[in-house]
mmCIF file of C-alpha atoms in Angstrom:
data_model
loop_
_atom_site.group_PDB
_atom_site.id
_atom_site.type_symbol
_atom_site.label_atom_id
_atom_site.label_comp_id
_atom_site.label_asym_id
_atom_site.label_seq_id
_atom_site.Cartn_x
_atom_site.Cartn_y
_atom_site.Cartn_z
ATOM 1 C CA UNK A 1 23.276 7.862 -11.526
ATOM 2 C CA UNK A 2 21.927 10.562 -9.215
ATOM 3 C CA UNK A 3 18.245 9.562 -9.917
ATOM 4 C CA UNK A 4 19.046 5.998 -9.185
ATOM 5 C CA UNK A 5 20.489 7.002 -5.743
ATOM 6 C CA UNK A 6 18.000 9.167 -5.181
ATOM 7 C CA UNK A 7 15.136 6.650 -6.097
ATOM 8 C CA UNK A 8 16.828 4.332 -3.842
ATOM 9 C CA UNK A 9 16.931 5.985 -0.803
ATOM 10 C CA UNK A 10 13.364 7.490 -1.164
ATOM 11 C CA UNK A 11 12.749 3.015 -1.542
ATOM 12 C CA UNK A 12 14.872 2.488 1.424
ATOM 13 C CA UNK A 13 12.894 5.492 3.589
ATOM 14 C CA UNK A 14 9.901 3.456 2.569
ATOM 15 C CA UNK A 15 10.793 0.396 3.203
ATOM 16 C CA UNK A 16 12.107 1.661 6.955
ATOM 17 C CA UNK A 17 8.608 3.688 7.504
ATOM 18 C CA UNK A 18 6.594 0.543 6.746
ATOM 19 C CA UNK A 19 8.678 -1.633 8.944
ATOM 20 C CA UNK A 20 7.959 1.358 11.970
ATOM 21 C CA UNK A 21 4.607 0.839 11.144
ATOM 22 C CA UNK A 22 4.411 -3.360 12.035
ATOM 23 C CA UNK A 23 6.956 -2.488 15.175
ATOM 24 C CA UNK A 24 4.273 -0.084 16.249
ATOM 25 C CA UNK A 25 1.224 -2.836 15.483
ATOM 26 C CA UNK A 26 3.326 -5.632 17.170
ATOM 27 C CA UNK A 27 3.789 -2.997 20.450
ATOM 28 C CA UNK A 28 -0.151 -2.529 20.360
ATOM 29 C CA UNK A 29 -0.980 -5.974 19.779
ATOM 30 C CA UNK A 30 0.907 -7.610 22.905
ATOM 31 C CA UNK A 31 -0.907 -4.810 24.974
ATOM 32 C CA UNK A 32 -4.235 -6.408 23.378
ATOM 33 C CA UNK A 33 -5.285 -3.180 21.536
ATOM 34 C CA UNK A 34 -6.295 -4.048 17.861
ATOM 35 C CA UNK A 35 -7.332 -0.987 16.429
ATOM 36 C CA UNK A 36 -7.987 -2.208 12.440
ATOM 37 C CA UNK A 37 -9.911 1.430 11.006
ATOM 38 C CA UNK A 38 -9.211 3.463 13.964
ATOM 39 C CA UNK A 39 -4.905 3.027 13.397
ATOM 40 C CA UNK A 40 -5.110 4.197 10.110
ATOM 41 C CA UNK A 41 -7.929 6.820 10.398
ATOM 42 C CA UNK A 42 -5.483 9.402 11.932
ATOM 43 C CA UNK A 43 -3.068 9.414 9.022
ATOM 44 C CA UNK A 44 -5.830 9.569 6.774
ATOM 45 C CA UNK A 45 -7.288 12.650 8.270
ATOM 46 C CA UNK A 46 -3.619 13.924 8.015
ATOM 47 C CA UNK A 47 -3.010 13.294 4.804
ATOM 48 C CA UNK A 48 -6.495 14.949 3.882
ATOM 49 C CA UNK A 49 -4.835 18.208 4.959
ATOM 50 C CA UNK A 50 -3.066 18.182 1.633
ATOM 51 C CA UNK A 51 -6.266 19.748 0.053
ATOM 52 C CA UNK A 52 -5.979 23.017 2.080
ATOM 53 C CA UNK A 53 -2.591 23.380 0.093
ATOM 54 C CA UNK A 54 -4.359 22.858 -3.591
ATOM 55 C CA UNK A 55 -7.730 25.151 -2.228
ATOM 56 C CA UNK A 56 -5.480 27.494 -0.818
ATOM 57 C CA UNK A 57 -2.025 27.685 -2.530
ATOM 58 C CA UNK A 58 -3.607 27.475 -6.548
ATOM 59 C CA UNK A 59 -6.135 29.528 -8.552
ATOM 60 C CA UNK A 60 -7.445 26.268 -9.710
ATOM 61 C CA UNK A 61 -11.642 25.255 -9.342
ATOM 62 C CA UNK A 62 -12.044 21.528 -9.696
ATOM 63 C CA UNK A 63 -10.161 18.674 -9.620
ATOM 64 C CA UNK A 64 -8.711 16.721 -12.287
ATOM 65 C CA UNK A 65 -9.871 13.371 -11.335
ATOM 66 C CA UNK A 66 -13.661 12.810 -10.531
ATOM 67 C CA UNK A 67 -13.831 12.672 -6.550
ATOM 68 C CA UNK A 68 -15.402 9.318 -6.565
ATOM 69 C CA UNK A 69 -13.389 7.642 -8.134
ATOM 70 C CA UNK A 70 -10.430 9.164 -5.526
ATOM 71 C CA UNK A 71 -13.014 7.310 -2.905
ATOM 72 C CA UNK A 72 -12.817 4.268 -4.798
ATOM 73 C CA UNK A 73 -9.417 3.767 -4.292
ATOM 74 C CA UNK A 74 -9.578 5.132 -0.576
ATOM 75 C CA UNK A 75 -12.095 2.275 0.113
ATOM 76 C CA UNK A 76 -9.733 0.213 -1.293
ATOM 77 C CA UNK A 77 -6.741 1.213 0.439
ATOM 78 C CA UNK A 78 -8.209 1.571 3.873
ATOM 79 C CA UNK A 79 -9.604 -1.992 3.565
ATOM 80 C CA UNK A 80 -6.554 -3.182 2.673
ATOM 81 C CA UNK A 81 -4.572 -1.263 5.945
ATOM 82 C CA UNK A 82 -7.851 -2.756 7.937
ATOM 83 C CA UNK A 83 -6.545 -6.008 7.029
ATOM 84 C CA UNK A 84 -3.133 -6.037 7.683
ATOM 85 C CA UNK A 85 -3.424 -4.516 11.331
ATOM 86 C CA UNK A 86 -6.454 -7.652 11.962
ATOM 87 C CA UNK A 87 -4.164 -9.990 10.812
ATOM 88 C CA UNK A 88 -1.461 -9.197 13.844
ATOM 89 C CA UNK A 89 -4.297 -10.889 16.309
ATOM 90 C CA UNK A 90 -3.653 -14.399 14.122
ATOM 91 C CA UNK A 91 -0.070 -14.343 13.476
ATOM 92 C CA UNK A 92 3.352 -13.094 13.600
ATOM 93 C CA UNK A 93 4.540 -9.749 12.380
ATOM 94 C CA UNK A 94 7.699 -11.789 10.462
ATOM 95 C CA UNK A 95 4.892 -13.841 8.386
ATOM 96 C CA UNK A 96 2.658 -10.762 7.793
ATOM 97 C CA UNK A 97 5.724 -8.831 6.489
ATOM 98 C CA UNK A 98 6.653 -12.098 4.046
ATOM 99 C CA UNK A 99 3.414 -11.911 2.974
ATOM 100 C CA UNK A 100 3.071 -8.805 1.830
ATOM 101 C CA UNK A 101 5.484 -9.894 -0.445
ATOM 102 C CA UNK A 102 2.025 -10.892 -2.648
ATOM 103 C CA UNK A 103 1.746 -7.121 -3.702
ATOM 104 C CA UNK A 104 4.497 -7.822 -6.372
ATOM 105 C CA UNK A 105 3.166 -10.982 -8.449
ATOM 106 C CA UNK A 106 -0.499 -9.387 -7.847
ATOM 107 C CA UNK A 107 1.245 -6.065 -9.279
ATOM 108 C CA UNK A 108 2.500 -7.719 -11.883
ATOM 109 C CA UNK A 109 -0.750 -9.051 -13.164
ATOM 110 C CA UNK A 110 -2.533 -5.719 -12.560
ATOM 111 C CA UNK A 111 0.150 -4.263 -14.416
ATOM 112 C CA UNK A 112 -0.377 -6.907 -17.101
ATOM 113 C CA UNK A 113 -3.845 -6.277 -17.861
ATOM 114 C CA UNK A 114 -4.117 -2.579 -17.645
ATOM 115 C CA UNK A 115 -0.752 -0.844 -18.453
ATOM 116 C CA UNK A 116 -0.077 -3.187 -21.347
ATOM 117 C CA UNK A 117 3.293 -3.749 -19.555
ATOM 118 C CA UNK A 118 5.517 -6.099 -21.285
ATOM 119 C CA UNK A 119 7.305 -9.269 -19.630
ATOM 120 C CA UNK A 120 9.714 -11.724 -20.305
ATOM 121 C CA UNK A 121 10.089 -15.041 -19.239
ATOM 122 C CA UNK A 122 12.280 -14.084 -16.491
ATOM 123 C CA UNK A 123 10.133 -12.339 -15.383
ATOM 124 C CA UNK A 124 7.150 -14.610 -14.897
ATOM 125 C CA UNK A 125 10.314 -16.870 -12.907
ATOM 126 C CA UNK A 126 10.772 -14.131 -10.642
ATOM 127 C CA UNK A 127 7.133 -14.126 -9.637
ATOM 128 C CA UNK A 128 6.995 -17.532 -9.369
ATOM 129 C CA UNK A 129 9.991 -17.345 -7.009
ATOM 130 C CA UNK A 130 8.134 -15.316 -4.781
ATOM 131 C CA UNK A 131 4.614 -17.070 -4.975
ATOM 132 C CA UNK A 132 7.151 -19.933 -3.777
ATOM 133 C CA UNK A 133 8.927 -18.312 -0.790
ATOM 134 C CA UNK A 134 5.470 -17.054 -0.154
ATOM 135 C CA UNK A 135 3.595 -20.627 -0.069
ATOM 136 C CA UNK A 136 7.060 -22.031 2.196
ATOM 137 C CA UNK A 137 6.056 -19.768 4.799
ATOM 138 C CA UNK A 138 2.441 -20.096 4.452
ATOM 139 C CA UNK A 139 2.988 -24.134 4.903
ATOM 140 C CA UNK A 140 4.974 -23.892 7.654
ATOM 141 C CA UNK A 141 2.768 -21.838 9.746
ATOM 142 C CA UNK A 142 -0.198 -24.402 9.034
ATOM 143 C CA UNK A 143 1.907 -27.059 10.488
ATOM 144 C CA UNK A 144 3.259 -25.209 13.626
ATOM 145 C CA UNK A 145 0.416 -23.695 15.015
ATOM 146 C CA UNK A 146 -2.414 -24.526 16.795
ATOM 147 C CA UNK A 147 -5.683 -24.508 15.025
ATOM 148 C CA UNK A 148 -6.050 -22.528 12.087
ATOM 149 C CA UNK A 149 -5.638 -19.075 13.166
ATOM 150 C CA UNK A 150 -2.037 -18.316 11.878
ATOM 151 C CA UNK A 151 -3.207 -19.113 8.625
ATOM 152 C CA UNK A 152 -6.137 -16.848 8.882
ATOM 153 C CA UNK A 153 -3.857 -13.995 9.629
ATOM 154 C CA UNK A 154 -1.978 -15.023 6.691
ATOM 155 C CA UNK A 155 -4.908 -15.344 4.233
ATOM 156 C CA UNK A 156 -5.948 -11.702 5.748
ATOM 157 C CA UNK A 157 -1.896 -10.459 5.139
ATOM 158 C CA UNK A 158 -2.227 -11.967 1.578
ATOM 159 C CA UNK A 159 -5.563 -10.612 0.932
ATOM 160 C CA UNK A 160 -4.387 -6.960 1.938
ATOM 161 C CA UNK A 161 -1.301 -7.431 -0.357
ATOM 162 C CA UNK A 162 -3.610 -7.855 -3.310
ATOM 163 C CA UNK A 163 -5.572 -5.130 -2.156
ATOM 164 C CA UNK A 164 -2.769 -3.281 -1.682
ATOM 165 C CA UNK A 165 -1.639 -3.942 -4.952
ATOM 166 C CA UNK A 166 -4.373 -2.656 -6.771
ATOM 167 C CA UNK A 167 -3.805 0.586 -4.622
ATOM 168 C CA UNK A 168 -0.403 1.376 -5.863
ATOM 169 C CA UNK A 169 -1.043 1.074 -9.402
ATOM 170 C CA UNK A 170 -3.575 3.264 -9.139
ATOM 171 C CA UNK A 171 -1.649 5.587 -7.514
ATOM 172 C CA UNK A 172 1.266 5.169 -9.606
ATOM 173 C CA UNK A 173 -1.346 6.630 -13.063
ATOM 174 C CA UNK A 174 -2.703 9.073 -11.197
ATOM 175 C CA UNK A 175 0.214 10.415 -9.501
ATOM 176 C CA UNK A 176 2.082 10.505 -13.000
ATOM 177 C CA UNK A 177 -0.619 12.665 -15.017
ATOM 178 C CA UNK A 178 -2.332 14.621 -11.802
ATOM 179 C CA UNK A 179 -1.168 16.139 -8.822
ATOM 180 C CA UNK A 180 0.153 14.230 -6.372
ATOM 181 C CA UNK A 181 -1.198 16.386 -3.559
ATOM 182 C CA UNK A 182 -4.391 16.120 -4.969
ATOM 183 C CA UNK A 183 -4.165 12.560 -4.800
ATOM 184 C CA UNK A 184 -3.265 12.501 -1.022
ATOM 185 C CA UNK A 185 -5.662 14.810 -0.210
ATOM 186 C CA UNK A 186 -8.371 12.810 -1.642
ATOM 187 C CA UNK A 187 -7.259 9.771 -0.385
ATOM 188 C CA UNK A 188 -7.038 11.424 3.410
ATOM 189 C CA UNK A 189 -10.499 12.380 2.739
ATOM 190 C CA UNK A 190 -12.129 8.904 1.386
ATOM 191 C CA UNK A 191 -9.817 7.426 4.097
ATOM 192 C CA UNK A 192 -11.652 9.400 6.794
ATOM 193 C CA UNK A 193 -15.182 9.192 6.024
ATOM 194 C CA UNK A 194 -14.508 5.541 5.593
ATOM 195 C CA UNK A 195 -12.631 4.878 8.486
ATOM 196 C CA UNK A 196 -14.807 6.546 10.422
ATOM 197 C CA UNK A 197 -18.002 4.944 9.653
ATOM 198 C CA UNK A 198 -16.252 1.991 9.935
ATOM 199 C CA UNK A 199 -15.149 2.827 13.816
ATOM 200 C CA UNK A 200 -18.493 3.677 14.520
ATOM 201 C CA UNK A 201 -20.115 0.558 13.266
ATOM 202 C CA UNK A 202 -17.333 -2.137 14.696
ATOM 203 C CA UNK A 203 -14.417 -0.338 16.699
ATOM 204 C CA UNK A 204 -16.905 1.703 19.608
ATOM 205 C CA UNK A 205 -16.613 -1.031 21.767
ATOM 206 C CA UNK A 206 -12.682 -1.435 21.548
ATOM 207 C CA UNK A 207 -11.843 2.283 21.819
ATOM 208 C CA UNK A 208 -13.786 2.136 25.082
ATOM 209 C CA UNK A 209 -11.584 -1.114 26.135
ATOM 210 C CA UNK A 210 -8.068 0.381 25.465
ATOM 211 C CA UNK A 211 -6.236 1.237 28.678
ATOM 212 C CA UNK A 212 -5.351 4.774 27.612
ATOM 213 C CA UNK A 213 -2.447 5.619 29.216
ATOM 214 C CA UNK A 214 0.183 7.369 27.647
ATOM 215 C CA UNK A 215 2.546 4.454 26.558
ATOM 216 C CA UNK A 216 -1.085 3.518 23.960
ATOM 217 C CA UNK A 217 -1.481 6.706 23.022
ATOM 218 C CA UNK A 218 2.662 7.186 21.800
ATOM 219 C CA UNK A 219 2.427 3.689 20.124
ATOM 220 C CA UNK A 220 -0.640 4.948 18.153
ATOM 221 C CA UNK A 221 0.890 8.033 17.189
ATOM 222 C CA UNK A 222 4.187 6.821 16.435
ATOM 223 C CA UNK A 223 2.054 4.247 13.644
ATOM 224 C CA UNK A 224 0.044 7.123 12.646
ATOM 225 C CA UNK A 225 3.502 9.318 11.926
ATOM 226 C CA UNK A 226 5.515 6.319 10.182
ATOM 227 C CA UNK A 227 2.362 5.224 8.079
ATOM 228 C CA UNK A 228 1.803 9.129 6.838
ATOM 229 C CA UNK A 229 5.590 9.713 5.862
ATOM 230 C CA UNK A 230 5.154 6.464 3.675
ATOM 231 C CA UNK A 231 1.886 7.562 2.238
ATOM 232 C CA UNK A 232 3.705 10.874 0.777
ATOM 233 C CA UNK A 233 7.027 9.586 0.220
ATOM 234 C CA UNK A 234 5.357 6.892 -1.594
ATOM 235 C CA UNK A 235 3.832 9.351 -3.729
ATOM 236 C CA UNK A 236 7.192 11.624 -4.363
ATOM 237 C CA UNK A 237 8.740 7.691 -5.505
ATOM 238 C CA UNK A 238 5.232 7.071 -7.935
ATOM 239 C CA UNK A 239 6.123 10.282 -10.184
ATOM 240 C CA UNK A 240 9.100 8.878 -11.633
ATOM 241 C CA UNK A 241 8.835 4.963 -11.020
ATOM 242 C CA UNK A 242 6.122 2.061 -11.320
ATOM 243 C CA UNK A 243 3.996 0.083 -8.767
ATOM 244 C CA UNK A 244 6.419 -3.005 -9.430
ATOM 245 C CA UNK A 245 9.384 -1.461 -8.970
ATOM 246 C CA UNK A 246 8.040 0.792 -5.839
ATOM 247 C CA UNK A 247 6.771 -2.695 -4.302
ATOM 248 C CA UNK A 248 10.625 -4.739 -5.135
ATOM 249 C CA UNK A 249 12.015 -1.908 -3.024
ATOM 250 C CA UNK A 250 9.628 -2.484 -0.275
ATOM 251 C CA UNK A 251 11.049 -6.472 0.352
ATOM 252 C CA UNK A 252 13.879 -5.124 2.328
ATOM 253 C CA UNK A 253 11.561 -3.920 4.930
ATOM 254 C CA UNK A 254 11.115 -7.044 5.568
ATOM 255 C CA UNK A 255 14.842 -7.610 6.783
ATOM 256 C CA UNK A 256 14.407 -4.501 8.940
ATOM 257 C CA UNK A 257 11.489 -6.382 10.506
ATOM 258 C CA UNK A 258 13.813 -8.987 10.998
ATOM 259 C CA UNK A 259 16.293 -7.090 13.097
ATOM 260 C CA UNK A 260 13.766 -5.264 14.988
ATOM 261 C CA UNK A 261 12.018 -7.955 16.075
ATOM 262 C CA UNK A 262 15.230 -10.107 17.301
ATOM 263 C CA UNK A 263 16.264 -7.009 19.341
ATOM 264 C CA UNK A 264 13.108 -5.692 20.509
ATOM 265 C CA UNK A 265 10.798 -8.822 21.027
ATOM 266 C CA UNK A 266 13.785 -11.524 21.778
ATOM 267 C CA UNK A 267 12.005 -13.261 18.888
ATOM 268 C CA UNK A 268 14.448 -14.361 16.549
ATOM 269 C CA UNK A 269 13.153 -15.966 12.874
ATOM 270 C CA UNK A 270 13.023 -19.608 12.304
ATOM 271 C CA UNK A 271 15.047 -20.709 9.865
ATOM 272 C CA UNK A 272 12.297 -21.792 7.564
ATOM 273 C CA UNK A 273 11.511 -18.057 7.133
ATOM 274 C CA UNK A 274 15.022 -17.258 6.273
ATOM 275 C CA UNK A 275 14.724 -19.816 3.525
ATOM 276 C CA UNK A 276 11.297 -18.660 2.192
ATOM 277 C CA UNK A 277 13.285 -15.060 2.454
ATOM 278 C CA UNK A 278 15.753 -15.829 0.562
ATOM 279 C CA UNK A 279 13.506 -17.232 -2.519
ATOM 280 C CA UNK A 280 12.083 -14.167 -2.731
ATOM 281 C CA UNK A 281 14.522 -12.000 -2.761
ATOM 282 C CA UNK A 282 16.265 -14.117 -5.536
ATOM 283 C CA UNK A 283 12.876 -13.660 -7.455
ATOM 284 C CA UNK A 284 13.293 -9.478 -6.939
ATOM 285 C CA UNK A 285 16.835 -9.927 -7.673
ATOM 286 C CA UNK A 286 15.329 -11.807 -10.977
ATOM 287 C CA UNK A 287 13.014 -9.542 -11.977
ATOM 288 C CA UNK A 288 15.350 -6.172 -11.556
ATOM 289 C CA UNK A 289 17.522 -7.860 -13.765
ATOM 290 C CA UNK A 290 15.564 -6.809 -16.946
ATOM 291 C CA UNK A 291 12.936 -4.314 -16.347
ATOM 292 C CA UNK A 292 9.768 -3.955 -18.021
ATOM 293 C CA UNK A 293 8.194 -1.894 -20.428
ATOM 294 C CA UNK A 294 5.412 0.258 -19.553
ATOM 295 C CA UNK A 295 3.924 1.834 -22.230
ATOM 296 C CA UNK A 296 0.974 4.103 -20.591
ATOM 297 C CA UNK A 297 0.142 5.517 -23.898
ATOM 298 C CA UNK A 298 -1.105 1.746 -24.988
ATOM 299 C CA UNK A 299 -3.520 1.698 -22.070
ATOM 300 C CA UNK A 300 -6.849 -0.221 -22.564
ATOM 301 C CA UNK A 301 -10.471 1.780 -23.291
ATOM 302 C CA UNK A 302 -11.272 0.578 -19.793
ATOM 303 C CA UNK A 303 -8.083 1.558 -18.214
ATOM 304 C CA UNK A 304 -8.773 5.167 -19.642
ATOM 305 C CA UNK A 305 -12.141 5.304 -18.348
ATOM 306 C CA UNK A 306 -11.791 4.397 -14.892
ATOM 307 C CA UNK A 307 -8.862 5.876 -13.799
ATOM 308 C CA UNK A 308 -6.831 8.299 -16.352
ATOM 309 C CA UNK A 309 -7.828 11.526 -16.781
ATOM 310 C CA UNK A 310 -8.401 13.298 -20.304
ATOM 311 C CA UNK A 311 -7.735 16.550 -19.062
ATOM 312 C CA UNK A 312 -4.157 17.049 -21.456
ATOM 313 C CA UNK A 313 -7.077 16.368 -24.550
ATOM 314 C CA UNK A 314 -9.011 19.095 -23.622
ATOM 315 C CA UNK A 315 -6.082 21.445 -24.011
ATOM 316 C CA UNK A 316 -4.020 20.492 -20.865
ATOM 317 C CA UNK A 317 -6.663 22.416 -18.235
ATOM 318 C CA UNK A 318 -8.425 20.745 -15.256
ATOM 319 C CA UNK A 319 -11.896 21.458 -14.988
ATOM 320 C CA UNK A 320 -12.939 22.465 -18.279
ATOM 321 C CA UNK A 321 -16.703 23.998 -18.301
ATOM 322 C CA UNK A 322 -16.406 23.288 -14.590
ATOM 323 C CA UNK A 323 -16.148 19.550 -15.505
ATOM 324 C CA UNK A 324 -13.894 16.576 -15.041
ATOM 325 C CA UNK A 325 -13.015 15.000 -18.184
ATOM 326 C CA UNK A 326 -13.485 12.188 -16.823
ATOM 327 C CA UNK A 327 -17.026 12.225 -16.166
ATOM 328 C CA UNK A 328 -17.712 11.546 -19.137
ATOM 329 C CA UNK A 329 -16.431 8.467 -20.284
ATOM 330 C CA UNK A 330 -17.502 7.007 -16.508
ATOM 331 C CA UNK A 331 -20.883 8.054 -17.468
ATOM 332 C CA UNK A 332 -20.767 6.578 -21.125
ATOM 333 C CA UNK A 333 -19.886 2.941 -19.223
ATOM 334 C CA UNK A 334 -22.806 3.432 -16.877
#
């Protein structure tokens, strides 16, 4: 019982730190400051701080997870943040949040494939519910906007889902058989170099355009803050719990977007979004009805390869011979 409250509220804080971090974007984006690699470059190079606690604070040498593959899943997961702060330029925060709704059925099919996770039919309803509430939304912007541009944002808030998607499961294998500080601290790191080439090659320009004045500079700082205490309370929730289940919690931040923007932008939600809203959460309410099975043990070859390490095999210690396990079945598929 205490686990279950306890895994809730670490949801809920979540949930509430994601729905800062669209406030924050929404702030920006009515002062015309769109930001995409430069938002999320300062919680990366916070979270990358998380290696001077493993360098410092163990005896260890090495890592347990090859460091490219770490940047494989930064490059993913800074994309995917890209996305979702590009798509505020198209549409409205209360369809981006809906559609990040798209992380669960995409988890689900990640999930699927690689984890061997078992479903029932109810399940595969509960997905569908949400595809539905999702495409309700999606229809309705097409036919009351002007042009096509809500509907890019969407397709850009949908694409970042996926992306996003792909992320967490990730995260959720390595969290569960590495460290979990390891992983942020690698991710911080990928995240930076990333983001940074990234700002460099399209964002010089827009830096140089934002009036920076001190209300900019506390809206950028306040997403930076929200969007790192996600990141690691994210990865507390992944040591215990899966991607699916991590990304059902995170459809309530959606009603705290809700409220937030009534009060704060006098913007208050059409009804159609209520009723694409309510499909989906009837599809989470679905799917939590029966949990899956996740059996990580019945992982595919490929799964193992690319992401798990093999350290436990070679007697339970990271680094062996100064190597990552994992080197070399990445090198066998090359």
């Amino acid at each position: 019982m205490s686990n279950r409250v306890g895994n809730f509220f670490l949801g809920q804080s979540i949930s509430l730190s994601i729905a800062c971090t669209s406030i924050f974007t929404q702030y920006l984006a009515n002062r015309n400051v769109y930001l995409s690699f430069t938002q999320s470059c300062g919680t990366y190079i916070l979270l990358a701080f998380f290696l001077l606690s493993r360098c410092f604070g163990k005896k260890e040498v090495g890592f347990k997870t090859a460091w490219w593959k770490y940047l494989i899943v930064s490059i993913i997961d800074a994309t995917a943040n890209c996305l979702i702060v590009k798509a505020y330029e198209y549409t409205t925060i209360l369809s981006i949040m809906l559609c990040d709704a798209m992380c669960i059925p995409a988890t689900v099919v990640i999930s699927l494939i690689f984890l061997h996770s078992k479903f029932s039919l109810r399940h595969y309803l509960a997905v569908l519910l949400c595809l539905i509430g999702l495409a309700v939304m999606i229809i309705h912007d097409a036919k009351n906007s002007s042009g096509t541009h809500r509907v890019i944002g969407d397709l850009m808030a949908l694409s970042s889902a996926v992306l996003y998607a792909v992320s967490n499961v990730c995260q959720e294998v390595l969290v569960k058989h590495n460290d979990w500080k390891e992983f942020l601290g690698m991710l911080g790191l990928g995240g930076t170099v990333f983001s940074l080439l990234f700002i460099v090659l399209f964002e010089r320009n827009s830096l140089i355009a934002v009036p920076w004045d001190g209300v900019s500079v506390a809206l950028l700082a306040g997403y930076v803050v929200c969007l790192f205490a996600m990141y690691v309370i994210t990865a507390v929730f992944m040591e215990k719990n899966d991607a699916v289940v991590f990304n059902m919690h995170l459809l309530t931040s959606d009603v705290i977007a809700s409220v937030l923007t009534f009060f704060l932008f006098d913007d208050p939600p059409t009804l159609v979004y209520f009723i694409a809203l309510a499909i989906t959460i009837v599809g989470v309410v679905v799917y939590n009805w029966e949990l899956p099975e996740n059996d990580l043990s019945k992982r595919g070859d490929f799964w193992n390869s690319v992401i798990c390490s093999d350290y436990e095999a070679a007697g339970g210690k990271p680094g062996n011979s100064g190597q990552d396990g994992l080197t070399r079945n990445w090198v066998s598929l090359s």
